[in-house]
Short mmCIF file of C-alpha atoms in Angstrom, two decimals:
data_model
loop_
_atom_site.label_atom_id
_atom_site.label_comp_id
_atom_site.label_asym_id
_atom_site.label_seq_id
_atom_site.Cartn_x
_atom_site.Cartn_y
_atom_site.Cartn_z
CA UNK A 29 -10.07 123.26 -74.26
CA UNK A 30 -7.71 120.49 -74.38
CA UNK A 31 -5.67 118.72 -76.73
CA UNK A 32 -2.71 116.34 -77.46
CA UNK A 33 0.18 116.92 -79.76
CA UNK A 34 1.69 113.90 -80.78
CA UNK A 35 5.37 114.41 -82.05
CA UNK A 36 7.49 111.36 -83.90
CA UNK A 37 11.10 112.22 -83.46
CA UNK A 38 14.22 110.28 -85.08
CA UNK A 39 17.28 111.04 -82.82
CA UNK A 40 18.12 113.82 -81.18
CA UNK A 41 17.20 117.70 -82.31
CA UNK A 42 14.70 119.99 -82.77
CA UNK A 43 11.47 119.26 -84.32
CA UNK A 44 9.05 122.48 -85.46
CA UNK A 45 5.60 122.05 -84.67
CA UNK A 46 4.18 125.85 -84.41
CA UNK A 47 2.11 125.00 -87.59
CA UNK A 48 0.29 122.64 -85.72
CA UNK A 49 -0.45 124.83 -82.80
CA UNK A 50 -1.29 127.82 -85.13
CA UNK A 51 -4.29 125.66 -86.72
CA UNK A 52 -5.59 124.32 -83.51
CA UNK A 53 -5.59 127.68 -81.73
CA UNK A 54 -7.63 129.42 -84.73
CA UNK A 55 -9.91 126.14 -85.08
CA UNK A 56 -10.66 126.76 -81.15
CA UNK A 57 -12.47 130.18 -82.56
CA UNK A 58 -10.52 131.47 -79.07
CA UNK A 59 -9.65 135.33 -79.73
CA UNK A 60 -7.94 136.39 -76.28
CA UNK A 61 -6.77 133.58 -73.25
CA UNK A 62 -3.61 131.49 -72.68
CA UNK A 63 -1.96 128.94 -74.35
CA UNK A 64 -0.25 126.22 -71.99
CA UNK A 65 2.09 123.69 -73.80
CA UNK A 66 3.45 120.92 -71.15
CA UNK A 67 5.97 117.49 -72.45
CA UNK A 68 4.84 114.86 -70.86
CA UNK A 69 8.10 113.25 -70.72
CA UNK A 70 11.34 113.81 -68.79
CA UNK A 71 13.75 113.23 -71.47
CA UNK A 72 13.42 115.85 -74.23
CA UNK A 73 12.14 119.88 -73.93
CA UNK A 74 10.02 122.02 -75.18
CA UNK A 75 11.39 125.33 -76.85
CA UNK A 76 10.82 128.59 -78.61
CA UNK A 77 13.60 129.61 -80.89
CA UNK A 78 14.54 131.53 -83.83
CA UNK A 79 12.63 129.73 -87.00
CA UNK A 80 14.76 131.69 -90.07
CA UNK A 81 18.23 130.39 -90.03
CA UNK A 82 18.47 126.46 -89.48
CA UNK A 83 21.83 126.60 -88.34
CA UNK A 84 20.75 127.90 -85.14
CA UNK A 85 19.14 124.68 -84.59
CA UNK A 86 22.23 122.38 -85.96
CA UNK A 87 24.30 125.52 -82.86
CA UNK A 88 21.92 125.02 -80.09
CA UNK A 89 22.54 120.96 -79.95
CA UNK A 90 26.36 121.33 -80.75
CA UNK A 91 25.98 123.83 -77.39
CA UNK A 92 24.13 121.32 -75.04
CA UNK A 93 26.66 117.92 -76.66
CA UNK A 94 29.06 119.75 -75.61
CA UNK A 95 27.98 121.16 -72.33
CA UNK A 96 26.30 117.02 -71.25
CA UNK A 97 28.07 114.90 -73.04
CA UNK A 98 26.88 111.47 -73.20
CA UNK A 99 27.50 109.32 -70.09
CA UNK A 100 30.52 106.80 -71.05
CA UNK A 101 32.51 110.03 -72.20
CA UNK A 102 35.80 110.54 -69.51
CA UNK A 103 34.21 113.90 -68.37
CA UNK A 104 30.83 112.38 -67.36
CA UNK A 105 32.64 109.37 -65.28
CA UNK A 106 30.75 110.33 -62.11
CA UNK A 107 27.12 109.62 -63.70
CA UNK A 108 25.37 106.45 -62.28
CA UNK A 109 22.35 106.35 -64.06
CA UNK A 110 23.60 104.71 -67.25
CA UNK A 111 21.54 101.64 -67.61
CA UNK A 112 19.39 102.90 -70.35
CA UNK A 113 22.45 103.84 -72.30
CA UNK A 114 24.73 106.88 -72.88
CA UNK A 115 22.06 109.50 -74.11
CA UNK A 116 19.66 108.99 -71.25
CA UNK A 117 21.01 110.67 -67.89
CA UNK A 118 22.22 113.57 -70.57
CA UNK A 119 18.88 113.66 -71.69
CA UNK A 120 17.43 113.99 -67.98
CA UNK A 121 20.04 117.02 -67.27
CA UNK A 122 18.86 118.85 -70.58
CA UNK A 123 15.17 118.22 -69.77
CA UNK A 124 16.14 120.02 -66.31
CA UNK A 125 17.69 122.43 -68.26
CA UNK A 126 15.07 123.46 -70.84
CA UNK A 127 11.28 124.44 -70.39
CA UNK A 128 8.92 121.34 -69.80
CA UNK A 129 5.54 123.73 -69.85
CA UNK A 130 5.44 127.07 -72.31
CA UNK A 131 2.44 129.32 -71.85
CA UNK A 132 1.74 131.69 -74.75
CA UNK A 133 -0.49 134.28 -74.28
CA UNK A 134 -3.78 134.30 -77.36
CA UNK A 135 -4.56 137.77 -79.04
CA UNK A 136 -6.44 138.39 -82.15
CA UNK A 137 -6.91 134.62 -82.52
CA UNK A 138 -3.51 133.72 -82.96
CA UNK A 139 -0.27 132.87 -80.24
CA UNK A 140 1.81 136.13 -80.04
CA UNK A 141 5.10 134.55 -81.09
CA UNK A 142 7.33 137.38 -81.89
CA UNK A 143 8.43 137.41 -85.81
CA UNK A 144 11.21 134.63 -85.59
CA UNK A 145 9.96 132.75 -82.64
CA UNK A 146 8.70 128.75 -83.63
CA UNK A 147 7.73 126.18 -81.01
CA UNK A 148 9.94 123.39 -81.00
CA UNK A 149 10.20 119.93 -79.03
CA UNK A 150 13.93 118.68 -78.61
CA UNK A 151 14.38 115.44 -78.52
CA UNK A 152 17.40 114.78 -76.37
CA UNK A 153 17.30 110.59 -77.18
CA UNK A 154 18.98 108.53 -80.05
CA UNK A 155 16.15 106.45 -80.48
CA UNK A 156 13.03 107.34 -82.48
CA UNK A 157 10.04 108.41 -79.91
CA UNK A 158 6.58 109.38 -79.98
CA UNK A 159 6.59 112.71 -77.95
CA UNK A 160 3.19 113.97 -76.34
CA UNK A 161 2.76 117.63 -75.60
CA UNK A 162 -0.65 118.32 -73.26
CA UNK A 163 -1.67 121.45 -75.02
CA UNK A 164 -4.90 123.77 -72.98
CA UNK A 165 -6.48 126.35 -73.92
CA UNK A 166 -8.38 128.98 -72.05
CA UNK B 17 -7.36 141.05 -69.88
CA UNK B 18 -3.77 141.25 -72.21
CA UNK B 19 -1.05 144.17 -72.50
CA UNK B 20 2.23 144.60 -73.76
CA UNK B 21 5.16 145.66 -71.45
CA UNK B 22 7.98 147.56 -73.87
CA UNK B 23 11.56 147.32 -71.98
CA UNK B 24 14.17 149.78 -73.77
CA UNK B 25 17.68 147.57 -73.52
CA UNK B 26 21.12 149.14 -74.26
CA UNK B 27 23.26 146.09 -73.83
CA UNK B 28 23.40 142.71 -72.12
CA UNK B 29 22.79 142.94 -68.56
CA UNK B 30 19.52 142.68 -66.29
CA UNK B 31 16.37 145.39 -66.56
CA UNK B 32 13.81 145.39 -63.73
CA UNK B 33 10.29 145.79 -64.59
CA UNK B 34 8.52 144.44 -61.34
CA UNK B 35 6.91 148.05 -60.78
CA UNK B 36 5.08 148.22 -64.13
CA UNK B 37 3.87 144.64 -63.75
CA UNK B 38 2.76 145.58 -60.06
CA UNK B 39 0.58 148.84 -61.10
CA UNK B 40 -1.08 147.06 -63.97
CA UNK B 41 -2.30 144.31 -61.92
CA UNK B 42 -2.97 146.63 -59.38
CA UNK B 43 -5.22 148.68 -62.23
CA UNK B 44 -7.18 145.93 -63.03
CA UNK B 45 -8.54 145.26 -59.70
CA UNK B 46 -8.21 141.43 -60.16
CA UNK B 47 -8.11 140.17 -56.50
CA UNK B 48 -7.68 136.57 -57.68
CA UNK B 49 -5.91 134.54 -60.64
CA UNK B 50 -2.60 134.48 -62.83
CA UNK B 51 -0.65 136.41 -64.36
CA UNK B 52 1.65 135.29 -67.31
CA UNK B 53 4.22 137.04 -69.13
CA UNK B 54 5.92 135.93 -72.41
CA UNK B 55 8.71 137.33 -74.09
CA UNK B 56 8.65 138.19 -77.82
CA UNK B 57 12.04 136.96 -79.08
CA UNK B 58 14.87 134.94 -79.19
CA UNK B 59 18.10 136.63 -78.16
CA UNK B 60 16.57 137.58 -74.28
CA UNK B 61 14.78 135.98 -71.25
CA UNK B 62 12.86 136.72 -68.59
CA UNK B 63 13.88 135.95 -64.88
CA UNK B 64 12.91 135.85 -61.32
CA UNK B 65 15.93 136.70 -59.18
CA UNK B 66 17.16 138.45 -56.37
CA UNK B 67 16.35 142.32 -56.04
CA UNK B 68 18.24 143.33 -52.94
CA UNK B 69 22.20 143.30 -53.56
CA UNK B 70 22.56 144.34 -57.23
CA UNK B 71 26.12 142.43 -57.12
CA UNK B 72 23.80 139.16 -57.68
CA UNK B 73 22.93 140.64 -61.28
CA UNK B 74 26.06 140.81 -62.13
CA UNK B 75 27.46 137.77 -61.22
CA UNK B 76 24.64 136.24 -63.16
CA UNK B 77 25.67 137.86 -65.86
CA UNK B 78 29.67 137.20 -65.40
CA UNK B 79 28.20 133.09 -65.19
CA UNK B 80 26.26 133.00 -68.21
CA UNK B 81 29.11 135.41 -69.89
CA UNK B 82 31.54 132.78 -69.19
CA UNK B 83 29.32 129.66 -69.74
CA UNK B 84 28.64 130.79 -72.87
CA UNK B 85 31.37 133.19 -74.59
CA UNK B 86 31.02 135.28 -77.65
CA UNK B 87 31.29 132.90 -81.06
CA UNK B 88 35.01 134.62 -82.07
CA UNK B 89 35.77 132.96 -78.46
CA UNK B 90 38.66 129.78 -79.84
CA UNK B 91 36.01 127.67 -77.62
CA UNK B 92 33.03 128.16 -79.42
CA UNK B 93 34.98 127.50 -83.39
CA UNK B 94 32.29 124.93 -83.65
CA UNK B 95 29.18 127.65 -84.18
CA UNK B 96 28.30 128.60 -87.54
CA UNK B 97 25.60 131.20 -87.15
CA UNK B 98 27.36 133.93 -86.87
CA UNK B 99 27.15 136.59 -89.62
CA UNK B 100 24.68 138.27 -87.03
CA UNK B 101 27.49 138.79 -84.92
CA UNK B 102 29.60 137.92 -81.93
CA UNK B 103 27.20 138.00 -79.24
CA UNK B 104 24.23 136.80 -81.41
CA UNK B 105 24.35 132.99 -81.45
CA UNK B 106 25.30 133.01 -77.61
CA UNK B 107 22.06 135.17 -77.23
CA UNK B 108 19.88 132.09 -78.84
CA UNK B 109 21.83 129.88 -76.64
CA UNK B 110 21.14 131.72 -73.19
CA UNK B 111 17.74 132.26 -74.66
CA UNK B 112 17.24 128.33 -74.43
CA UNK B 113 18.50 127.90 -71.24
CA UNK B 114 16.37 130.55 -68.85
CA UNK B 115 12.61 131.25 -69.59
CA UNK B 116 10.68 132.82 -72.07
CA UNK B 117 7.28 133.16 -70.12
CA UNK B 118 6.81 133.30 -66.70
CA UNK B 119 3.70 132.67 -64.68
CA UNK B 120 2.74 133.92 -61.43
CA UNK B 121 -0.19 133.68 -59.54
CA UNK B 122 -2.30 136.59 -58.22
CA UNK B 123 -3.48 136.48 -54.82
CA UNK B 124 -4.90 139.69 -52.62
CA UNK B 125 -4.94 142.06 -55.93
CA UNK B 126 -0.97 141.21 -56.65
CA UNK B 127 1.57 138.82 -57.79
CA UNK B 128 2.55 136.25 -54.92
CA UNK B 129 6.11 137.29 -55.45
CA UNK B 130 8.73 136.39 -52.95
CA UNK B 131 9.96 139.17 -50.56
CA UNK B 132 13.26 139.03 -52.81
CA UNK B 133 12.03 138.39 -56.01
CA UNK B 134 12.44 140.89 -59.09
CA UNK B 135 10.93 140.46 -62.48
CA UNK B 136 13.40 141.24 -65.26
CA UNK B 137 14.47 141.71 -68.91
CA UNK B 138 18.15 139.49 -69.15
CA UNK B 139 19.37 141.41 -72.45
CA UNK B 140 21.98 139.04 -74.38
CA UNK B 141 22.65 141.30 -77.08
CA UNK B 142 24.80 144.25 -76.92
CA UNK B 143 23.18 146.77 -79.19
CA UNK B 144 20.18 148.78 -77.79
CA UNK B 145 16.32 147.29 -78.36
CA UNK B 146 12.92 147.42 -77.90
CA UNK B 147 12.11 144.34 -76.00
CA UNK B 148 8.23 143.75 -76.13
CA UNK B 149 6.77 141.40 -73.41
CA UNK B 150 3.05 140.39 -73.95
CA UNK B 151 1.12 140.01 -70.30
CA UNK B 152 -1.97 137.72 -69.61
CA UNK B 153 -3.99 138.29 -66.73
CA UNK B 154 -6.89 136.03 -65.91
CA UNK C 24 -8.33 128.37 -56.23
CA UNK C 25 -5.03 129.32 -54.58
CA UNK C 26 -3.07 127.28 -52.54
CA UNK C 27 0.34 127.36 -51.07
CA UNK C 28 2.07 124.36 -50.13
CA UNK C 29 4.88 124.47 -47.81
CA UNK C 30 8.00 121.91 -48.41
CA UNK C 31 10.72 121.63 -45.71
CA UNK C 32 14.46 121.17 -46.53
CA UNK C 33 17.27 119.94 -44.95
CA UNK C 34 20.31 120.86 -47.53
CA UNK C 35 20.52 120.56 -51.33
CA UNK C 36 18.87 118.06 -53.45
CA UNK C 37 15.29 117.05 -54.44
CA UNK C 38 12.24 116.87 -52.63
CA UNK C 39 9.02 115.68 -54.53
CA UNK C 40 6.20 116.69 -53.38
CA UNK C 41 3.43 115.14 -56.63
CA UNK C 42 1.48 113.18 -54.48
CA UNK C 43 0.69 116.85 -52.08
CA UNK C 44 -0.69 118.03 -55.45
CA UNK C 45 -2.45 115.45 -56.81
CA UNK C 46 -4.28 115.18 -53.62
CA UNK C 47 -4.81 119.25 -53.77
CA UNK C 48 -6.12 118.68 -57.38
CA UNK C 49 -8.45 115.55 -56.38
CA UNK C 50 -9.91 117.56 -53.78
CA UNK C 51 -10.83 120.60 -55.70
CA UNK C 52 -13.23 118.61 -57.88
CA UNK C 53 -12.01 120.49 -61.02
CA UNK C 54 -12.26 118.34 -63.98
CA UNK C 55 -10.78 120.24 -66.59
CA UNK C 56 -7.95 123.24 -66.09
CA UNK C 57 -4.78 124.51 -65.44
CA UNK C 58 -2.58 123.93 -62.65
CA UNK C 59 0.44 126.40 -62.31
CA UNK C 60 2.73 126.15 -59.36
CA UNK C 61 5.29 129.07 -58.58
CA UNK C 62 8.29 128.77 -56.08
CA UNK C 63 8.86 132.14 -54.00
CA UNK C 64 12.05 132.25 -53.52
CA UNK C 65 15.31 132.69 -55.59
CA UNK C 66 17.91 130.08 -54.24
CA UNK C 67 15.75 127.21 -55.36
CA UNK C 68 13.66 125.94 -58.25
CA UNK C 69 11.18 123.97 -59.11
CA UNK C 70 11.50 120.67 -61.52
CA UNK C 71 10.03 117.59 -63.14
CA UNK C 72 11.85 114.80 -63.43
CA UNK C 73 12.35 111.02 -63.46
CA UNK C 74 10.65 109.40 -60.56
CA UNK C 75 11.35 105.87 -61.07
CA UNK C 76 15.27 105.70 -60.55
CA UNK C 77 16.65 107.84 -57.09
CA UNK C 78 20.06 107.53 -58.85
CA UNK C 79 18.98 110.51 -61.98
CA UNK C 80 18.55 113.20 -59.06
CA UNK C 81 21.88 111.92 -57.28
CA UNK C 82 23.03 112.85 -60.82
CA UNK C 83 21.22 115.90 -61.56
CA UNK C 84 22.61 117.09 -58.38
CA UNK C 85 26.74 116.18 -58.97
CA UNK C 86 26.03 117.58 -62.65
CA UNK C 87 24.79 121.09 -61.54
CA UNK C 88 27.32 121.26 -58.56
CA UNK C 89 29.95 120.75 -61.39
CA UNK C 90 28.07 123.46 -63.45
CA UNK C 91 28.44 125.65 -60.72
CA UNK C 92 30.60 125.11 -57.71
CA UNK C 93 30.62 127.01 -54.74
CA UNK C 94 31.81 130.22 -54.45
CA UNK C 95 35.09 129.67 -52.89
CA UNK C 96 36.02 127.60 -55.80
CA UNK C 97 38.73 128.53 -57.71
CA UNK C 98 36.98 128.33 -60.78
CA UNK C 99 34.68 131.14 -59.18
CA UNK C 100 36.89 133.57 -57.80
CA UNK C 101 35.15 136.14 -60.25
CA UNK C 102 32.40 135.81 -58.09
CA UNK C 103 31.04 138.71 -55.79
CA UNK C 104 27.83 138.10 -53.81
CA UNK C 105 29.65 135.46 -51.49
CA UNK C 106 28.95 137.18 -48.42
CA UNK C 107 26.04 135.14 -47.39
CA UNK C 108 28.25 131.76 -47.99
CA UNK C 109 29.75 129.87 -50.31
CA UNK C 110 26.50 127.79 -51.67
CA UNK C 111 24.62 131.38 -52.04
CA UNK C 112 25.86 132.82 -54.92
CA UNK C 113 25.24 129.27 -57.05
CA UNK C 114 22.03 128.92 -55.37
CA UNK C 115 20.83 132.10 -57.83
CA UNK C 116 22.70 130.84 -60.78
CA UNK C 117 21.03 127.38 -60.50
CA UNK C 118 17.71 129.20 -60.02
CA UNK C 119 18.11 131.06 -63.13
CA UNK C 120 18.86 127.82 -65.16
CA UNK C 121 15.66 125.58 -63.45
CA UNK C 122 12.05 126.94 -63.97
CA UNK C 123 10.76 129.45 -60.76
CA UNK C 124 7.30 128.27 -62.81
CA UNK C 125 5.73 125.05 -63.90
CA UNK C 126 1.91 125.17 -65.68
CA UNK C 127 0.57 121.94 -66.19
CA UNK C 128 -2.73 121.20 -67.69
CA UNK C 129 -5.71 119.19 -65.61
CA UNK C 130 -7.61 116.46 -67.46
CA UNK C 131 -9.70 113.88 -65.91
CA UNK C 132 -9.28 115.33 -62.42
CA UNK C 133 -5.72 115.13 -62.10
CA UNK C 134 -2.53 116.65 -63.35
CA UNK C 135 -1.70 115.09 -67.07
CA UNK C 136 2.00 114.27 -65.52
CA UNK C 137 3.13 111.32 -67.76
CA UNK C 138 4.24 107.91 -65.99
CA UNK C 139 7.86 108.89 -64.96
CA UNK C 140 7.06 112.50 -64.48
CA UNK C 141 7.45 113.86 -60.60
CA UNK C 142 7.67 117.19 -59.14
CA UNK C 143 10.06 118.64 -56.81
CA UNK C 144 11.51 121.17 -55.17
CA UNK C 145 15.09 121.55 -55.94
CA UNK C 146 16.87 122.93 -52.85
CA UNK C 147 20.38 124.76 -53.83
CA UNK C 148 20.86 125.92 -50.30
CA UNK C 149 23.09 123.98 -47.61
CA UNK C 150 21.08 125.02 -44.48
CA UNK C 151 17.33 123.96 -43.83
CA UNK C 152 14.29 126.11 -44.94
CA UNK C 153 11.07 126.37 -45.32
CA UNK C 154 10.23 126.44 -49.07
CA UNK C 155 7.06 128.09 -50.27
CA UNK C 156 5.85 126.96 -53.82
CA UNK C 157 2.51 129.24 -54.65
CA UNK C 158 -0.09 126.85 -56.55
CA UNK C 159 -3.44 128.08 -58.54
CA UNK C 160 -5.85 126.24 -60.32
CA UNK C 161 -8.34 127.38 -62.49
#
């Protein structure tokens, strides 16, 4: 089975949609395969974090500002890709950073996402975006 | 077919597991297809890495140690999840940035691993746990 | 199916090799399905990225030899696999932080890679090799 998650973002962060994949998995009537998740785009990520305290969400982007900061900051001076502004090479270095494809094993129905684990795409641009996420289903 | 590896941790470091996986593909007499495995939480990762000179394991661990210190480090003020703990919020962090599933294809009744390559358990907590890792085998 | 495509290298960077599977896909016949590639080794990785602008994997590369510099840095004197060269050690750090795995879904016939999206081998190595990246489709 396949499918298309479509995901509007507004700047950079991390947008939940494990909802989303939750209904389409138990729609599928699928009781035991694989989940694949892939971004089809090279400037954001896909990731499974910790859905309880949202202040892990607000640490993880303060982590990766810090660690690629945008490209006319003095640190980043030796970046040549900055046509498309100051958030876009950053944005390529976190999308090398973070997962572009998650596969989730299906059992009684349902993803086995541990208690606190929620699927998440992170944007890594300014501007808003329509994000696509190939989802399959086996 | 789907299982659930259990990997006892007691403290951050590296846990090998490439044995179990080994005898349960080898047990299911699959000759052909893939194997995925998918970690259960937030605060550890799975990785493929080198399984000859165990110095390697703990250099990664002195990197990632140093790339990302514990949140009563002066460098990481910024981080405000911390009631969990020192090492928790680093855990999430590491967590984003090595994988959460793995997937490796089956060829002659086993995983194609490398002659080098180890599956393991990266614990980024310190206290002991339970680490459950769901398998896929198809 | 199983496949394994061979990629040679001559020193670090990127080396895409999209058009190898496309063509591996496209002759296959399969419609519908998942493609996973997995890179047997553990001083490389594999990665999607940007394939429009050569100048984003001149910067991937300067970012992640800032990351992590060789071994007879200064910086990484607390390093202690460095018998097998300077660019050795890094080589395993850099393949824990880039996926050893990439799944990506098959719709249409080909690979649902979006517009900008191509896949490489990333070589952290100095000297040549002969990189072996495991492929399955199903």
């Amino acid at each position: 089975m396949h499918h298309e998650f479509t995901i509007p973002t507004r700047g950079q962060g991390l947008y939940e949609f494990t909802a989303g994949i939750q209904s389409w998995v138990a729609a599928s009537g699928l009781q035991e395969g694989l989940l694949t998740l892939f971004v089809r785009h090279t400037s954001c990520s896909l990731l499974i974090q910790e859905n309880a305290d949202p202040e892990v969400q607000t640490d993880l982007r303060a982590f990766f500002a810090r660690l690629v900061p945008p490209s006319n900051h003095p640190s980043m001076s030796y970046l040549r890709h900055t046509y498309e502004g100051p958030d876009d090479m950053p944005a390529h270095i976190k999308a090398a950073l973070m997962p572009v494809s998650l596969t989730i094993p299906v059992a009684g129905g349902a993803p086995v996402l541990g208690t606190w684990q929620g699927v998440y795409l992170f944007e890594h641009r300014d501007a808003p975006h329509q994000r696509r996420v190939a989802a399959h289903l086996a």
